């Protein structure tokens, strides 16, 4: 209990306005006995942290749904979370050691029994945050979860991240002018769906101000390929017999593919996640749109109840139902990522509905089938194909109305031989090469598509 011995923070009345939010765990709470003697203290079974540039997630997993209250304090910045109905335990004290020194948002956490039955967590922050605190019902391997998402007050702009990534790159100037005059000014939505302002964009020092281009094609701009490694963070995706997690394999393949793409003249790749953290499906789409990607490629590894199922497949969006019941099953499984990874679903659905509303044309789907066909052909040279043609289903992540989008199931992680292949760096590299060849074939056959207006 050494970690809890630290003082529970002084609760001097804050001068700054205090934001207090109550998260009730739903109506089941009302059924809990109010007599303290009868109330069983909940047990925190695990705590996890997922630091990333964009946000840090702290997850407390427990055997009962709990009530939590949170508020922020300034000077210095702190987030205080009171969890009702729990006692201090080894698992919750463990949280202190889970905060990594390089966490972008949290410098330290203190845990204490604030009142009988109330545990107080105090996060000392490196910057002002807009916290989102919500609960998730049991799903998959998880019991009840209390999720604390620490977002920066000003959302990170993916275009700026792309620029940072291309420093000392001859294409940086082109990307810079894209960032300055880009027509797609939709800010990245936070998980709650509220719009956060894009960060200010400063031209590099000493550089002449880049011309503000009207929305339209920018000659000479690189082809931007958004790579979307599926799952991440709380959501492991499919898991193989040997414990191989889809989220790790697809990130490896995406990182390899990014390297290959970035080495091509006039091509750049952008990753919707570059580490092990969870990104909601609609945010993946929004990120790709924000950088005005010319192509969106979601990378996955399949699973099926029968270990004999094998082979690669490539998918495009279907607006009118899946091509088969297996396709429907797969799309549901991939779309369930949000439930497992954990998003505040109430507000999230509004975003998905909006993206769907925008989908007024089948042009995206036609282009997706074209690029998918090329990619499938190339993958067929290095692995058995599950189906010889593009399959269709309602994957949420393929719903950008203006970007050709495909989802690649690289292989069946549930098939022992293919699991072994997916674990092999050489095979991961072969997949990356095949996808690159497919992309190149597509853009050389349809050069106009790389210069969308
Ligand atoms: Zn997947």
XYZ file of C-alpha atoms and ligand atoms in Angstrom:
454
model
C 0.000 0.000 0.000
C 3.058 2.211 -0.218
C 1.683 4.033 -3.221
C -1.459 5.026 -1.409
C 0.402 6.491 1.529
C 0.988 9.699 -0.382
C -1.297 12.464 0.688
C -4.667 12.510 -0.911
C -4.556 15.928 -2.517
C -5.477 18.987 -0.601
C -8.910 19.949 -1.687
C -8.516 23.687 -1.499
C -11.465 25.285 -3.187
C -10.286 25.892 -6.710
C -10.268 29.410 -7.995
C -10.862 28.218 -11.515
C -14.314 26.977 -12.454
C -14.685 23.406 -11.447
C -16.121 20.905 -13.855
C -17.845 18.035 -12.176
C -19.350 15.123 -13.916
C -21.197 12.198 -12.556
C -21.071 8.928 -14.372
C -23.781 6.631 -13.235
C -23.362 3.062 -14.220
C -26.895 2.652 -15.482
C -30.090 1.498 -13.886
C -28.587 -1.641 -12.367
C -27.115 0.672 -9.747
C -30.552 1.351 -8.384
C -30.843 -2.267 -7.431
C -27.780 -2.196 -5.213
C -28.641 -2.304 -1.547
C -28.157 1.004 0.175
C -27.466 -0.487 3.602
C -23.662 -0.286 3.869
C -23.408 -3.569 5.708
C -25.027 -5.407 2.832
C -23.177 -3.690 0.014
C -20.322 -5.836 -1.170
C -17.276 -3.774 -2.028
C -16.456 -4.148 -5.694
C -13.126 -5.581 -6.680
C -10.891 -3.911 -9.219
C -9.595 -6.864 -11.193
C -7.156 -5.039 -13.457
C -5.895 -1.619 -14.424
C -4.368 -0.781 -17.782
C -2.968 2.338 -19.400
C -2.616 3.080 -23.113
C -0.521 6.193 -23.686
C -0.430 7.684 -27.191
C 0.231 11.067 -28.740
C -3.456 11.636 -29.278
C -4.750 10.631 -25.879
C -4.011 8.473 -22.893
C -6.541 5.898 -21.837
C -6.719 4.487 -18.324
C -8.987 1.472 -17.892
C -10.122 0.034 -14.583
C -11.733 -3.329 -14.920
C -13.981 -4.498 -12.117
C -16.444 -7.213 -11.243
C -19.352 -4.822 -10.680
C -20.582 -1.703 -12.371
C -19.467 1.332 -10.394
C -20.262 4.989 -10.015
C -17.530 7.537 -10.603
C -17.385 11.282 -10.297
C -14.640 13.400 -11.800
C -13.489 16.988 -11.958
C -10.423 18.896 -13.053
C -8.298 21.398 -11.117
C -5.874 24.013 -12.407
C -2.543 25.317 -11.067
C -1.242 22.700 -11.420
C -3.463 20.744 -13.784
C -5.026 17.720 -12.119
C -7.814 15.271 -12.827
C -9.592 13.905 -9.779
C -11.718 10.775 -10.040
C -13.777 9.451 -7.121
C -14.917 5.872 -7.485
C -17.719 4.786 -5.200
C -18.170 1.336 -3.766
C -14.550 0.211 -3.789
C -11.818 -0.291 -1.272
C -8.136 0.188 -1.925
C -6.599 -2.958 -3.308
C -3.371 -4.189 -4.792
C -4.818 -3.932 -8.315
C -5.763 -0.290 -7.951
C -2.457 0.588 -6.310
C -0.869 -1.044 -9.310
C -2.067 1.907 -11.370
C 0.731 4.029 -9.931
C 3.362 1.796 -11.514
C 1.486 1.613 -14.818
C 2.033 5.294 -15.635
C 5.047 5.472 -17.906
C 7.470 8.373 -17.461
C 6.997 9.342 -21.107
C 3.210 9.467 -20.907
C 2.276 12.642 -22.808
C -0.480 13.633 -20.392
C 0.075 12.103 -16.964
C 3.100 12.881 -14.813
C 1.957 10.940 -11.753
C -1.070 9.384 -10.123
C -1.945 9.187 -6.463
C -4.442 6.748 -5.020
C -6.138 7.015 -1.645
C -9.187 5.987 0.340
C -10.893 9.377 0.356
C -13.956 8.358 2.331
C -15.235 4.985 3.469
C -16.156 3.224 0.247
C -14.732 5.966 -1.996
C -11.359 5.624 -3.645
C -9.896 8.840 -5.017
C -7.492 8.878 -7.960
C -5.580 12.083 -8.560
C -3.763 12.402 -11.850
C -1.069 15.056 -11.961
C -1.109 16.286 -15.526
C 1.545 17.543 -17.899
C -1.019 19.650 -19.745
C -4.614 20.773 -19.602
C -6.903 17.928 -20.627
C -10.497 17.445 -21.660
C -11.266 14.166 -19.884
C -13.945 11.729 -20.941
C -15.038 9.263 -18.323
C -17.469 6.495 -19.131
C -18.364 2.927 -18.254
C -18.551 -0.120 -20.500
C -20.636 -3.246 -19.989
C -18.970 -6.660 -20.002
C -18.009 -7.901 -23.468
C -15.651 -10.610 -24.687
C -12.963 -11.236 -22.105
C -13.731 -8.085 -20.182
C -15.897 -7.450 -17.152
C -17.222 -3.969 -16.346
C -14.821 -1.224 -17.288
C -14.451 2.346 -16.148
C -12.623 4.232 -18.871
C -10.778 7.515 -18.377
C -9.720 9.086 -21.659
C -7.410 12.062 -21.303
C -7.578 14.135 -24.456
C -5.627 17.358 -24.939
C -7.743 20.505 -24.754
C -6.630 21.213 -28.334
C -6.914 18.140 -30.528
C -3.866 16.995 -32.440
C -4.129 17.739 -36.135
C -3.254 14.688 -38.247
C -1.956 16.931 -41.019
C 0.549 18.439 -38.612
C 1.550 14.956 -37.506
C 2.130 14.080 -41.146
C 4.253 17.215 -41.565
C 6.322 16.420 -38.506
C 6.835 13.017 -40.017
C 8.154 14.431 -43.297
C 10.644 16.947 -41.864
C 13.736 17.242 -44.077
C 11.702 15.669 -46.841
C 11.549 17.281 -50.298
C 7.790 16.780 -50.210
C 7.390 18.658 -46.945
C 6.756 21.942 -48.722
C 3.982 20.437 -50.796
C 2.383 18.894 -47.751
C 2.770 22.192 -45.942
C 0.827 24.042 -48.602
C -1.746 21.298 -48.488
C -2.059 21.902 -44.764
C -2.394 25.631 -45.347
C -4.983 25.595 -48.043
C -6.581 22.214 -47.804
C -10.281 22.188 -48.533
C -11.056 19.503 -46.000
C -11.233 21.510 -42.828
C -13.365 19.089 -40.899
C -11.839 18.944 -37.444
C -11.173 15.569 -35.927
C -14.119 14.712 -33.755
C -13.430 13.659 -30.243
C -15.051 10.475 -29.101
C -17.960 12.386 -27.602
C -18.574 13.839 -31.042
C -17.893 17.427 -30.114
C -15.771 19.301 -32.590
C -12.370 20.384 -31.431
C -10.609 23.168 -33.275
C -7.732 22.202 -35.540
C -4.438 23.433 -34.178
C -2.965 26.618 -35.579
C -0.709 25.990 -38.534
C 2.476 27.969 -38.725
C 4.620 28.088 -41.861
C 8.233 27.123 -41.245
C 10.411 30.031 -40.200
C 11.994 31.970 -43.040
C 9.936 30.152 -45.641
C 7.926 32.255 -48.055
C 4.227 31.951 -47.363
C 2.948 29.089 -49.472
C 0.284 30.065 -51.970
C -3.246 29.486 -50.753
C -4.694 27.113 -53.232
C -8.336 26.945 -53.977
C -9.914 23.587 -53.274
C -8.986 21.368 -56.139
C -6.203 19.263 -57.527
C -2.698 20.251 -56.494
C -0.304 19.271 -59.225
C 2.746 17.548 -57.888
C 1.326 16.696 -54.509
C 2.224 13.223 -53.319
C -0.260 10.400 -53.450
C -1.340 9.947 -49.860
C -2.220 6.451 -48.720
C -3.920 6.118 -45.348
C -2.947 2.837 -43.712
C -5.266 1.621 -41.010
C -3.961 -1.180 -38.793
C -7.093 -2.688 -37.265
C -7.880 -2.931 -33.552
C -5.377 -1.815 -30.886
C -5.333 -1.040 -27.194
C -8.146 -2.790 -25.330
C -9.190 -4.499 -28.545
C -6.738 -7.277 -29.473
C -8.715 -8.352 -32.545
C -8.582 -12.059 -33.360
C -6.190 -14.224 -31.365
C -4.389 -17.260 -32.779
C -3.790 -20.619 -31.085
C -0.276 -19.543 -30.157
C -1.573 -16.312 -28.654
C -0.702 -14.127 -31.652
C -2.806 -10.991 -31.483
C -4.237 -9.511 -34.671
C -3.596 -5.954 -33.445
C 0.175 -6.586 -33.207
C 0.536 -8.364 -36.554
C -1.438 -5.797 -38.533
C 0.536 -2.938 -36.968
C 3.781 -4.643 -38.025
C 2.528 -5.085 -41.588
C 1.292 -1.477 -41.727
C 4.632 -0.130 -40.461
C 6.460 -2.173 -43.101
C 4.097 -1.006 -45.819
C 4.491 2.614 -44.701
C 8.252 2.306 -45.083
C 7.879 0.908 -48.600
C 5.376 3.593 -49.638
C 7.447 6.441 -48.192
C 10.416 5.206 -50.233
C 8.457 5.618 -53.486
C 8.826 8.923 -55.299
C 5.650 10.968 -55.027
C 3.993 8.685 -52.484
C 3.460 9.049 -48.782
C 1.721 6.884 -46.203
C -0.197 8.038 -43.179
C -1.028 5.719 -40.281
C -4.325 5.977 -38.418
C -2.479 4.466 -35.453
C 1.255 3.909 -35.104
C 1.258 2.179 -31.729
C -0.825 -0.048 -29.527
C -3.831 2.071 -28.696
C -7.485 2.062 -29.597
C -8.917 4.281 -32.330
C -12.700 4.297 -32.864
C -13.775 3.249 -36.356
C -15.284 6.595 -37.317
C -12.183 8.451 -36.099
C -10.060 6.293 -38.425
C -12.221 7.456 -41.342
C -12.159 11.090 -40.190
C -8.372 11.055 -39.892
C -7.976 9.812 -43.455
C -10.340 12.495 -44.716
C -8.549 15.168 -42.721
C -5.233 14.445 -44.472
C -7.124 14.134 -47.772
C -5.915 10.630 -48.376
C -6.211 9.305 -51.917
C -6.665 5.784 -50.684
C -7.642 4.076 -47.428
C -6.354 0.606 -46.633
C -7.491 -1.171 -43.497
C -5.313 -4.125 -42.538
C -6.656 -7.118 -40.601
C -6.189 -10.833 -40.002
C -9.210 -13.080 -40.173
C -10.538 -15.690 -37.774
C -13.039 -18.493 -38.145
C -14.309 -21.180 -35.832
C -12.809 -23.908 -38.011
C -8.999 -23.839 -37.950
C -8.944 -25.107 -41.537
C -10.255 -21.828 -42.958
C -7.409 -20.061 -44.735
C -6.450 -17.561 -47.398
C -6.365 -13.815 -47.946
C -9.351 -11.711 -48.887
C -9.957 -8.109 -49.924
C -13.154 -6.256 -49.135
C -14.985 -3.215 -50.403
C -17.998 -1.509 -48.888
C -21.467 -2.737 -49.569
C -24.323 -0.341 -49.061
C -26.939 -2.997 -49.590
C -26.059 -5.963 -47.450
C -23.176 -8.378 -47.461
C -22.326 -10.794 -50.268
C -22.815 -13.817 -47.972
C -23.744 -14.682 -44.423
C -20.070 -15.290 -43.647
C -19.405 -11.784 -44.948
C -22.107 -10.399 -42.698
C -20.601 -12.249 -39.763
C -17.135 -10.898 -40.513
C -18.325 -7.313 -40.928
C -20.160 -7.534 -37.622
C -17.068 -8.939 -35.940
C -14.845 -6.131 -37.279
C -17.467 -3.486 -36.523
C -17.662 -4.772 -32.950
C -14.171 -3.307 -32.452
C -15.800 -0.208 -31.021
C -17.632 -2.231 -28.385
C -14.513 -4.104 -27.337
C -12.044 -1.241 -27.711
C -14.507 0.957 -25.904
C -16.124 4.144 -27.125
C -18.763 6.344 -25.661
C -21.373 4.919 -27.973
C -24.184 7.378 -27.375
C -22.455 10.225 -29.156
C -20.451 7.988 -31.435
C -23.504 6.804 -33.352
C -24.328 10.342 -34.437
C -20.918 10.559 -36.117
C -21.381 7.258 -37.916
C -24.825 8.359 -39.059
C -23.332 11.554 -40.455
C -20.651 9.696 -42.379
C -23.337 7.412 -43.763
C -25.452 10.363 -44.760
C -22.540 11.709 -46.754
C -22.313 8.516 -48.701
C -24.386 9.610 -51.628
C -22.438 8.053 -54.448
C -21.305 4.652 -55.555
C -18.195 6.145 -57.175
C -16.134 5.450 -54.087
C -17.186 1.806 -54.195
C -16.321 1.460 -57.901
C -12.824 2.826 -57.291
C -12.476 0.640 -54.216
C -13.272 -2.442 -56.272
C -10.683 -1.375 -58.869
C -7.881 -0.916 -56.354
C -8.998 -3.977 -54.401
C -8.828 -6.127 -57.522
C -5.215 -5.070 -58.145
C -4.246 -5.699 -54.530
C -5.972 -9.088 -54.509
C -4.122 -10.080 -57.672
C -0.757 -9.256 -56.088
C -1.570 -10.949 -52.788
C -2.612 -14.031 -54.786
C 1.040 -14.360 -55.837
C 2.210 -14.804 -52.238
C -0.694 -16.504 -50.468
C -3.690 -18.652 -51.199
C -6.802 -16.542 -51.739
C -9.891 -17.171 -49.679
C -12.057 -15.929 -52.574
C -10.924 -15.053 -56.079
C -12.835 -11.815 -56.199
C -13.465 -8.736 -54.111
C -16.020 -9.353 -51.422
C -18.489 -6.805 -50.132
C -19.891 -6.014 -46.700
C -20.865 -3.055 -44.539
C -17.580 -2.395 -42.756
C -17.866 0.866 -40.807
C -14.241 1.702 -41.506
C -14.777 1.729 -45.291
C -17.405 4.454 -45.214
C -15.408 7.522 -46.245
C -17.649 8.824 -49.025
C -14.778 10.354 -51.005
C -11.835 7.980 -50.558
C -11.500 4.593 -52.278
C -11.330 2.251 -49.299
C -10.502 -1.421 -48.965
C -10.099 -3.820 -46.075
C -7.529 -6.586 -46.381
C -7.850 -9.770 -44.357
C -4.211 -10.739 -44.810
C -4.710 -14.360 -43.676
C -6.523 -16.426 -41.066
C -4.836 -16.000 -37.720
C -7.083 -18.869 -36.575
C -5.323 -21.219 -39.011
C -2.139 -22.550 -37.342
C -0.069 -22.471 -40.558
C -1.189 -18.985 -41.483
C -0.714 -17.804 -37.892
C 2.874 -18.990 -38.149
C 3.300 -17.154 -41.470
C 1.812 -13.941 -40.061
C 4.333 -14.040 -37.215
C 7.242 -14.220 -39.665
C 8.865 -10.867 -40.524
C 9.692 -12.160 -44.033
C 6.043 -12.970 -44.700
C 4.884 -9.649 -43.243
C 7.280 -7.993 -45.673
C 5.950 -10.079 -48.578
C 2.413 -8.939 -47.763
C 3.549 -5.302 -47.599
C 5.288 -5.652 -50.987
C 2.212 -7.238 -52.563
C -0.059 -4.451 -51.323
C 2.375 -1.812 -52.580
C 2.461 -3.444 -56.031
C -1.333 -3.508 -56.113
C -1.526 0.179 -55.173
C 1.042 1.072 -57.840
C -0.827 -0.896 -60.509
C -4.010 0.917 -59.570
C -2.522 4.409 -59.702
C -0.690 3.770 -62.959
C -3.931 2.529 -64.528
C -5.944 5.434 -63.093
C -3.559 8.378 -62.732
C -6.410 10.872 -62.497
C -7.603 9.258 -59.285
C -4.434 10.282 -57.543
C -5.170 13.918 -58.291
C -8.686 14.211 -57.103
C -10.223 17.632 -57.303
Zn -9.823 -7.349 -37.620
